[in-house]
Structure formats: C-alpha cells, structure tokens
C-alpha cells in the first residue's frame, strides 16, 4: 500500500488498511482489489454493480474511480509519455469520463467474471453483439477503435470449419480496425462507426459488431460465424508524442451487451436558478402503527450542500407529513487555496473548476502551460491533477497553504509523475528560459552523428525571441460571426517557414485574414453542426517558427437572440416557439427560456437555436410586445422586439373542395374559411399531413396523403390560435373486372373499373394488382463499404450525506 505509485497511499492508511487483503479504499466502481506477491494489482472476484454477466458483461461508467485507478474494467497503456485519465470536469452522464490524449486505452482481457465460457473469459459476438458508448471528439482529432478478434478458420465457399491434419480446429487471431474519425488507420478495417460526430460535444451511439463482421467483405470471415472479442482498444494516432497539438477525445458509458443499451440524458433539478446535483445513496422504510416512514439519504456530485427540503406532491388523498431533516449535508469549504511555485503565488477557490485552476497557475511566469483535471470524490477527498505541459524537467513540488481556507478540510500535495526527457519531436515553444547554445546531435540506429566542421548547428533559447500578445479587440458581425484583432510584438512567422499562423478560440478555429509583426486579424464564424456556447474563451496562437506567444488573452462570445418563430402568440396556448440566435448551450436542457416570466419548456436545440413550449399566463398582460429571456450558466440575453401577444382568433372551416379523394392520396384540395395564418399552420386528414402549398387568411391549398377508406376527420390547426375540423371521405373500390378467366401463359389484359384510382404522372408507383400465386422473397443486408511532470492537489475532511 505505502510503496506503490499507482495509488494514493494516504487514502489506504487513513482508512486503517495496513494489510494486503481484498478491499476498495478508493471507492473504485470495479470493486475490491489487492496486490499479489509480485506486486501486481489483481481484481477480486466480486460482481460489478451494473454489469450483468448474462446480458451486459461490461459496463464502464467512470463515476467513482480515483484518477489513479484503472476505471471500471479498463486498463490503460502509457503512450509517448501520456496516459488516459479520469476527468471530473466533463461527462455524458454523471460527473466522470475518461480522457485520452495522444494515447492508447484498452478494455482489458478477461473482463467476464462469471465463468460462463469455461476457460474463455472473453465475449462472443453472437451472444453480446452490441458495443455502446458516449464520446466527445474535437473536430481536429483522429480516432480509431481497434478490436483483437479470434475466430475459426473456414472455407469461404463451403462454410465448413478448417482443421489441421490431426482434426483440430484452426483459428485466426488478428487486430482489426473500426473507423471513427480516423479513416486512414494502418490496420485492416471491418467497418465504420456510423454517424460519428467530431464537433467537440457529447454524443451517444451503438454499433452491432456481429452485423459489421458479417458485412465487412473480408473473405477470411464466414458470414454468421461467432467471433471472440479479446480486446477493445481506442487509439488517438498520427500526432507526434509530446506535441502541443493534442489529439484528444473522451469516452463515457461504455458497454458490451446482448441488446442495445439505451441512455437518456436528463438535467439536474434547478432551485433558485442553480442546479442541485443530488445523487441517491439509499432509502430505508420504517413501518409503524400509524403509517409508513422513509428515510432518504442523498449525496452531492459537486460536494456542495445542504440540499433544499424535499417536498411531497400529489399524495392522492393520503395524509402526508412534511419531510424532516435528520442530518444536513456537509458544506463546501470556503475561502481560498494559495499555491506557491518557485517564489510566486496564485490562489483559487476550493470549488474551482479545472479551467479556473489552469488560469490561476498559468498567471505565474515560472509556469508556462498546464492541463488540469478534477479528481476524486466528495467522500474520499477531491482535488485537481496538474500536468505541466510546457515547463521542462523534474520540477519542485507545488506548495499549497490552507491559511485562507475555511471549513473542516485538510490539504495535501502528491507527486504523481516526475518530469523528464520527452521522446518525440520537440515543440518549438517548449523551452522558455535563456540557455547557452546547445549543439544538435543526430542518432541513427544508436550511431551518433555530429555537425560537420564549420556548420552552425547550435540553438539559442531566449525569452527575447518570444512573440508577445498584449491586447484583443472584437467586433460582432452577421450570423454570429466576429472579427478579432490581436496586437503585440514579433507576431509574424519566421522567415524560413511557409506555414500559416494559427488562432484557436476555445474549441473553434479563427480563420486568419492578415498578419503583421504587431497585429493578427482573424474571422470567427459559426459553422453548421458546430456552435460556440456564450462565455469567455482562452485564445491560443501558434506562430510558425516561433511557437506560442506570451500573454494570456480571452475572447467573450456573447449570447444573441435573432428571431422567434412564430413571431406572435395568443392566449390560446400552449404554443411551440423556435428561438434562433447564437451562443446557446449545445446541451439543450441547459438553456432556460422565459417569456414575460412564463417558463418556456425546452424540448430540443443546439448552439444556434432552441425549441420550447410556452403557456402564457394572461394575468397582467396586454396585447403587444413580449420580453423573451434566454439564460445559460448565468449569462442572459433579452429581447422585446421578437415576439408579440395578439388577440385570439380561432380558424374556421367553411368548405372543402373536393370533399372526396382517393385513399391512395395525391389529390389537390382547397379549404375555405377564415383566420388561417401561414405561420404555425398545419392540415391533417385522418391524422396524416396534407402538404400545404399556397395559404392565405381565407384559403388553404394542400395535397392529400394516403389514408383509410371511409369518412375521416380533416383538421386545420394554427399554433397559438386553436383549430377547427370537418369531415373528408377517402374512397378506393372496384366496381367491375373485365375478365376473371386467365390462362397459364399470361399476357392477358385486365381492365378494372372503380373509384379512387390514381392517374397521371407517378401512377405506376401507386397502383398494384395482386393475384394469388407463387411468391418469391429476396432478402438482402446492406452496409456501406514523453513524460510530463504531474502533481495532485487534494482536499479531504469530515464528509456526511444529507438525510431527510
């Protein structure tokens, strides 16, 4: 326990765990574990919650693991100095995900623990074909999934197993690729992960591996043959190790299962405009002579408390006593943590986000670039893991003072990884301190080659060569675009490079339009499928041949409302509104929309529009302009010119011509009446849409769809104004058949008379004569063909759950 670097020793020692037995001091979701005699960590054979060997042998949620744990049933490989880590600052569901940065991640061998396959602890694609996961991939990252497969060799013509001379079944054992955003992977592919989105946002998707194998087109697979999956790997490749340009991505809610595993996101409940991140710990029931009592224990995902009082809604005629608070949740520590490094100091709040900690640390001149991850859990102690991305070598340990910290908490700083030599291309911006000119040495197959006599192969690293950023101005344009001007010195590229200056604003690229030694001008545009949420974003600049400038600048992306559709509503609510603009949160549930203080319930949305349903409270309102407010994370945009309240005028139908049409659809009809509006107008016949063409206040032209034979209901609806209905008749019948006698040779013309047939262009696709006889079915299946220094600052203290 005390000598291993793969665990946080004080967690075990503070719990009194001083012998080597199966236990779980870090709260890992994979369950108890221990070290064997050789010092290797081994999982204990205890079933994992959420993973049912019969239906889903692997479920990895990344919720309760420490950063230094192997998350769930996964293990990770170090690749060029960077290992995947648990990230508490972003997740598809809950509070944790696994972050890959130029690295490999493996869902390790032997994760089946039920022994259902005898000696084989892997899963078979016929039994567990579905692989599901949530992913977050930035637009610049190249990611592929690799699977190690074992399957019986077979004759692709006879589909018979292939054996050796002794009659023993022969097997293939190979690695194959599933393309995600990397479509040029080095290994043979078996298919694509369809509809993958690399927009930097969270998405959830599933693929059927058995179907993918059956339709791969690889001759070595015999269709329908079960395949054994021995490993599932993720690879972020094609990026030089230790490069500043990370090829990163995140994975959450990974599972292997017999049926497709569905996941639904839901927002945390809001109280006074703030999310309450409550998680259920347990419920106890107590039966008494006078009734039933439940004791509910809650914990907090963000370590904050106490919670608001629970309330009982709709007791269905029963007598219910109000909830009583038995124990309050621990309060979050207050004040500040003061961090010292090489004689400089910075501070941040004990509940600071990773971005806030990065900003505080990067404000010290002796630290040139960090990446921070939120770690731990509230109950066992939480903190921040700090990776020094551009400060070279073995560094002194961060010093943290709790003199300004309030609350019952203890601060610790641990060394997770000593900095050392980076293996791989060295970024030009990595060295930041004046040094003597070192000589370039080339090593090929361990043979050292030096510069020829008279050739200058020296380098001089000096802060005087650094580009410097001093200020930023921004001008808003149309459609959510901005023109950004950066000023400073030494901003033009080196003379011997043809590469272009790069500017990144948070997750987006700002297209550079002009560069001088003192200014850089770029254009930031909203792109389809990729929007920017309102807020402050760090501006990163790379000058070819010179690296990253000094000076930290931020860009403020505003929340803007452009339009609301429909532009008017009545008191005949509810009405569906589409609010368009820029800077909305791509997670639609995080957008709070109100109209004159009335909640508009958000149903869907992205960074450029949200759709919501509004019910207007008429009390105190007059006809005219309505104020629309959109709030995301404390940022609010308001407009009183996009939506108006108008008098209620329900649509009225006076006639439908013709009132009879073919059940096959395709008939043009004219609906006459009053109070029709082109905005929010819809026509349905028997519940199916009648495609609206021209429409005015008194007339609607639409084309019928197919429907059931008989008299049905035609409904005209105007959102926010009401609806009216009348009858419509669908007909389709045969009154006469020219002949009922057919020879076996065919080629006999048959004439049918009746009503409701479809004529004219396209009729061949809508009319069919079916005569009983031999039927032939064709079934087809289609599928398109480096070590970096790392420290951890952590907080721990007395922690109790809320009990009501």
mmCIF file of C-alpha atoms in Angstrom, residues 455-646:
data_model
loop_
_atom_site.group_PDB
_atom_site.id
_atom_site.type_symbol
_atom_site.label_atom_id
_atom_site.label_comp_id
_atom_site.label_asym_id
_atom_site.label_seq_id
_atom_site.Cartn_x
_atom_site.Cartn_y
_atom_site.Cartn_z
ATOM 1 C CA UNK A 455 28.435 24.177 -39.868
ATOM 2 C CA UNK A 456 26.474 26.074 -37.209
ATOM 3 C CA UNK A 457 24.129 23.531 -35.601
ATOM 4 C CA UNK A 458 23.624 25.476 -32.388
ATOM 5 C CA UNK A 459 20.364 26.768 -30.926
ATOM 6 C CA UNK A 460 19.749 29.715 -28.673
ATOM 7 C CA UNK A 461 16.648 29.736 -26.466
ATOM 8 C CA UNK A 462 15.836 33.169 -25.070
ATOM 9 C CA UNK A 463 12.655 34.899 -23.916
ATOM 10 C CA UNK A 464 13.627 37.801 -26.144
ATOM 11 C CA UNK A 465 12.709 35.714 -29.175
ATOM 12 C CA UNK A 466 9.175 35.034 -27.890
ATOM 13 C CA UNK A 467 6.172 36.540 -29.664
ATOM 14 C CA UNK A 468 4.123 38.670 -27.243
ATOM 15 C CA UNK A 469 0.349 39.247 -27.124
ATOM 16 C CA UNK A 470 -0.763 42.429 -25.367
ATOM 17 C CA UNK A 471 -4.426 43.123 -26.271
ATOM 18 C CA UNK A 472 -7.537 41.844 -28.062
ATOM 19 C CA UNK A 473 -10.412 43.689 -29.699
ATOM 20 C CA UNK A 474 -13.511 42.038 -31.133
ATOM 21 C CA UNK A 475 -16.244 43.266 -33.478
ATOM 22 C CA UNK A 476 -19.506 41.366 -33.919
ATOM 23 C CA UNK A 477 -20.705 40.698 -37.454
ATOM 24 C CA UNK A 478 -23.670 38.964 -39.060
ATOM 25 C CA UNK A 479 -24.798 35.396 -38.275
ATOM 26 C CA UNK A 480 -22.841 35.129 -35.043
ATOM 27 C CA UNK A 481 -19.504 35.963 -36.656
ATOM 28 C CA UNK A 482 -16.730 38.057 -35.117
ATOM 29 C CA UNK A 483 -13.652 39.840 -36.369
ATOM 30 C CA UNK A 484 -10.850 39.525 -33.811
ATOM 31 C CA UNK A 485 -7.739 41.711 -33.803
ATOM 32 C CA UNK A 486 -4.752 40.689 -31.680
ATOM 33 C CA UNK A 487 -1.955 43.165 -31.029
ATOM 34 C CA UNK A 488 1.535 42.617 -29.691
ATOM 35 C CA UNK A 489 5.072 42.201 -30.988
ATOM 36 C CA UNK A 490 7.060 39.686 -33.045
ATOM 37 C CA UNK A 491 3.808 38.108 -34.294
ATOM 38 C CA UNK A 492 4.822 37.394 -37.904
ATOM 39 C CA UNK A 493 6.090 33.875 -38.846
ATOM 40 C CA UNK A 494 9.785 33.126 -39.101
ATOM 41 C CA UNK A 495 11.281 33.990 -42.487
ATOM 42 C CA UNK A 496 12.202 30.384 -43.363
ATOM 43 C CA UNK A 497 8.740 28.856 -42.899
ATOM 44 C CA UNK A 498 5.768 28.633 -45.249
ATOM 45 C CA UNK A 499 3.305 27.573 -42.543
ATOM 46 C CA UNK A 500 0.488 29.908 -41.578
ATOM 47 C CA UNK A 501 -0.327 31.468 -38.214
ATOM 48 C CA UNK A 502 -2.964 29.537 -36.264
ATOM 49 C CA UNK A 503 -5.506 31.101 -33.890
ATOM 50 C CA UNK A 504 -7.835 28.984 -31.747
ATOM 51 C CA UNK A 505 -10.623 30.425 -29.602
ATOM 52 C CA UNK A 506 -11.620 27.710 -27.168
ATOM 53 C CA UNK A 507 -12.785 24.775 -29.340
ATOM 54 C CA UNK A 508 -13.075 26.829 -32.538
ATOM 55 C CA UNK A 509 -10.597 27.899 -35.194
ATOM 56 C CA UNK A 510 -10.406 31.608 -36.041
ATOM 57 C CA UNK A 511 -9.508 31.914 -39.730
ATOM 58 C CA UNK A 512 -6.528 34.249 -40.067
ATOM 59 C CA UNK A 513 -7.025 37.005 -42.670
ATOM 60 C CA UNK A 514 -3.955 39.194 -42.132
ATOM 61 C CA UNK A 515 -0.679 39.122 -40.166
ATOM 62 C CA UNK A 516 1.953 41.756 -39.438
ATOM 63 C CA UNK A 517 4.681 41.869 -36.825
ATOM 64 C CA UNK A 518 2.326 43.740 -34.476
ATOM 65 C CA UNK A 519 -1.210 42.563 -35.384
ATOM 66 C CA UNK A 520 -3.099 39.381 -36.266
ATOM 67 C CA UNK A 521 -6.630 39.657 -37.643
ATOM 68 C CA UNK A 522 -8.919 36.634 -37.915
ATOM 69 C CA UNK A 523 -12.562 35.781 -38.577
ATOM 70 C CA UNK A 524 -14.566 33.564 -36.242
ATOM 71 C CA UNK A 525 -17.594 32.023 -37.961
ATOM 72 C CA UNK A 526 -20.414 29.767 -36.814
ATOM 73 C CA UNK A 527 -20.186 26.510 -38.775
ATOM 74 C CA UNK A 528 -23.079 24.098 -39.453
ATOM 75 C CA UNK A 529 -23.178 21.407 -36.785
ATOM 76 C CA UNK A 530 -20.581 23.191 -34.638
ATOM 77 C CA UNK A 531 -21.631 26.097 -32.436
ATOM 78 C CA UNK A 532 -19.925 28.065 -29.700
ATOM 79 C CA UNK A 533 -21.579 28.498 -26.321
ATOM 80 C CA UNK A 534 -21.590 32.012 -24.859
ATOM 81 C CA UNK A 535 -18.800 32.692 -22.392
ATOM 82 C CA UNK A 536 -15.131 33.584 -22.044
ATOM 83 C CA UNK A 537 -12.616 31.502 -24.017
ATOM 84 C CA UNK A 538 -8.826 31.448 -23.923
ATOM 85 C CA UNK A 539 -7.163 32.494 -27.169
ATOM 86 C CA UNK A 540 -4.293 30.226 -28.276
ATOM 87 C CA UNK A 541 -1.934 31.389 -31.023
ATOM 88 C CA UNK A 542 0.846 29.456 -32.747
ATOM 89 C CA UNK A 543 3.405 31.458 -34.752
ATOM 90 C CA UNK A 544 5.258 29.179 -37.227
ATOM 91 C CA UNK A 545 8.947 29.046 -36.376
ATOM 92 C CA UNK A 546 8.429 30.972 -33.134
ATOM 93 C CA UNK A 547 5.856 28.976 -31.159
ATOM 94 C CA UNK A 548 3.282 30.274 -28.717
ATOM 95 C CA UNK A 549 3.332 33.930 -27.691
ATOM 96 C CA UNK A 550 3.457 35.010 -24.064
ATOM 97 C CA UNK A 551 0.470 36.871 -22.664
ATOM 98 C CA UNK A 552 -2.918 35.430 -21.765
ATOM 99 C CA UNK A 553 -5.936 36.815 -23.649
ATOM 100 C CA UNK A 554 -9.632 35.924 -23.513
ATOM 101 C CA UNK A 555 -12.435 36.307 -26.046
ATOM 102 C CA UNK A 556 -16.013 36.912 -24.851
ATOM 103 C CA UNK A 557 -18.572 35.179 -27.027
ATOM 104 C CA UNK A 558 -21.959 36.845 -26.492
ATOM 105 C CA UNK A 559 -25.406 35.306 -26.206
ATOM 106 C CA UNK A 560 -27.509 36.829 -29.016
ATOM 107 C CA UNK A 561 -31.217 36.482 -29.862
ATOM 108 C CA UNK A 562 -32.042 36.950 -33.575
ATOM 109 C CA UNK A 563 -35.602 35.763 -34.118
ATOM 110 C CA UNK A 564 -38.569 33.885 -32.692
ATOM 111 C CA UNK A 565 -40.881 31.754 -34.808
ATOM 112 C CA UNK A 566 -43.820 32.206 -34.860
ATOM 113 C CA UNK A 567 -43.433 35.924 -34.261
ATOM 114 C CA UNK A 568 -46.773 36.152 -32.457
ATOM 115 C CA UNK A 569 -48.719 34.085 -29.939
ATOM 116 C CA UNK A 570 -52.197 34.270 -28.447
ATOM 117 C CA UNK A 571 -53.637 33.335 -25.110
ATOM 118 C CA UNK A 572 -54.826 30.086 -26.706
ATOM 119 C CA UNK A 573 -51.640 28.373 -25.522
ATOM 120 C CA UNK A 574 -49.621 26.202 -25.459
ATOM 121 C CA UNK A 575 -47.561 27.216 -28.474
ATOM 122 C CA UNK A 576 -44.252 25.879 -29.775
ATOM 123 C CA UNK A 577 -41.569 28.556 -30.231
ATOM 124 C CA UNK A 578 -38.283 28.314 -32.110
ATOM 125 C CA UNK A 579 -35.803 30.843 -30.709
ATOM 126 C CA UNK A 580 -32.860 31.464 -33.028
ATOM 127 C CA UNK A 581 -29.600 33.209 -32.323
ATOM 128 C CA UNK A 582 -26.031 32.435 -31.270
ATOM 129 C CA UNK A 583 -24.252 31.310 -28.136
ATOM 130 C CA UNK A 584 -26.897 28.853 -26.883
ATOM 131 C CA UNK A 585 -25.675 25.834 -24.924
ATOM 132 C CA UNK A 586 -25.462 22.763 -27.245
ATOM 133 C CA UNK A 587 -26.843 20.770 -24.306
ATOM 134 C CA UNK A 588 -30.377 21.982 -24.854
ATOM 135 C CA UNK A 589 -31.525 21.309 -21.275
ATOM 136 C CA UNK A 590 -29.002 23.897 -20.017
ATOM 137 C CA UNK A 591 -30.870 26.711 -21.816
ATOM 138 C CA UNK A 592 -33.522 28.405 -19.650
ATOM 139 C CA UNK A 593 -36.125 30.263 -21.753
ATOM 140 C CA UNK A 594 -38.820 32.572 -20.341
ATOM 141 C CA UNK A 595 -41.497 34.745 -21.944
ATOM 142 C CA UNK A 596 -42.670 37.535 -19.632
ATOM 143 C CA UNK A 597 -41.627 35.359 -16.693
ATOM 144 C CA UNK A 598 -43.517 32.308 -18.031
ATOM 145 C CA UNK A 599 -41.315 29.230 -18.434
ATOM 146 C CA UNK A 600 -40.917 28.002 -21.998
ATOM 147 C CA UNK A 601 -40.049 24.298 -21.615
ATOM 148 C CA UNK A 602 -37.080 23.476 -23.858
ATOM 149 C CA UNK A 603 -37.587 20.358 -25.998
ATOM 150 C CA UNK A 604 -34.528 20.402 -28.251
ATOM 151 C CA UNK A 605 -31.789 22.669 -29.500
ATOM 152 C CA UNK A 606 -28.182 23.366 -30.350
ATOM 153 C CA UNK A 607 -25.815 26.336 -30.260
ATOM 154 C CA UNK A 608 -27.888 28.358 -32.762
ATOM 155 C CA UNK A 609 -31.500 27.606 -31.851
ATOM 156 C CA UNK A 610 -33.752 26.118 -29.184
ATOM 157 C CA UNK A 611 -37.313 24.835 -29.449
ATOM 158 C CA UNK A 612 -39.643 25.230 -26.477
ATOM 159 C CA UNK A 613 -43.322 25.054 -25.496
ATOM 160 C CA UNK A 614 -44.918 28.082 -23.793
ATOM 161 C CA UNK A 615 -48.181 28.508 -21.879
ATOM 162 C CA UNK A 616 -48.982 32.204 -21.419
ATOM 163 C CA UNK A 617 -50.317 33.473 -18.096
ATOM 164 C CA UNK A 618 -52.769 36.185 -19.184
ATOM 165 C CA UNK A 619 -52.898 37.954 -15.812
ATOM 166 C CA UNK A 620 -51.427 41.442 -16.057
ATOM 167 C CA UNK A 621 -50.535 41.145 -19.776
ATOM 168 C CA UNK A 622 -51.670 43.468 -22.541
ATOM 169 C CA UNK A 623 -51.592 42.885 -26.276
ATOM 170 C CA UNK A 624 -48.269 43.832 -27.831
ATOM 171 C CA UNK A 625 -44.574 43.117 -27.378
ATOM 172 C CA UNK A 626 -43.437 40.282 -25.096
ATOM 173 C CA UNK A 627 -39.997 40.030 -23.483
ATOM 174 C CA UNK A 628 -38.086 36.839 -24.297
ATOM 175 C CA UNK A 629 -35.209 35.874 -21.969
ATOM 176 C CA UNK A 630 -32.632 33.113 -22.517
ATOM 177 C CA UNK A 631 -30.226 32.227 -19.699
ATOM 178 C CA UNK A 632 -27.263 29.829 -19.776
ATOM 179 C CA UNK A 633 -24.967 29.448 -16.795
ATOM 180 C CA UNK A 634 -25.698 32.964 -15.514
ATOM 181 C CA UNK A 635 -25.452 34.690 -18.919
ATOM 182 C CA UNK A 636 -28.750 36.242 -20.050
ATOM 183 C CA UNK A 637 -29.929 37.718 -23.353
ATOM 184 C CA UNK A 638 -33.272 39.550 -23.605
ATOM 185 C CA UNK A 639 -35.357 40.983 -26.435
ATOM 186 C CA UNK A 640 -38.727 42.770 -26.524
ATOM 187 C CA UNK A 641 -38.923 43.046 -30.321
ATOM 188 C CA UNK A 642 -39.098 39.410 -31.459
ATOM 189 C CA UNK A 643 -42.457 38.197 -30.098
ATOM 190 C CA UNK A 644 -45.872 39.830 -29.727
ATOM 191 C CA UNK A 645 -49.124 38.862 -27.993
ATOM 192 C CA UNK A 646 -52.112 39.112 -30.359
#
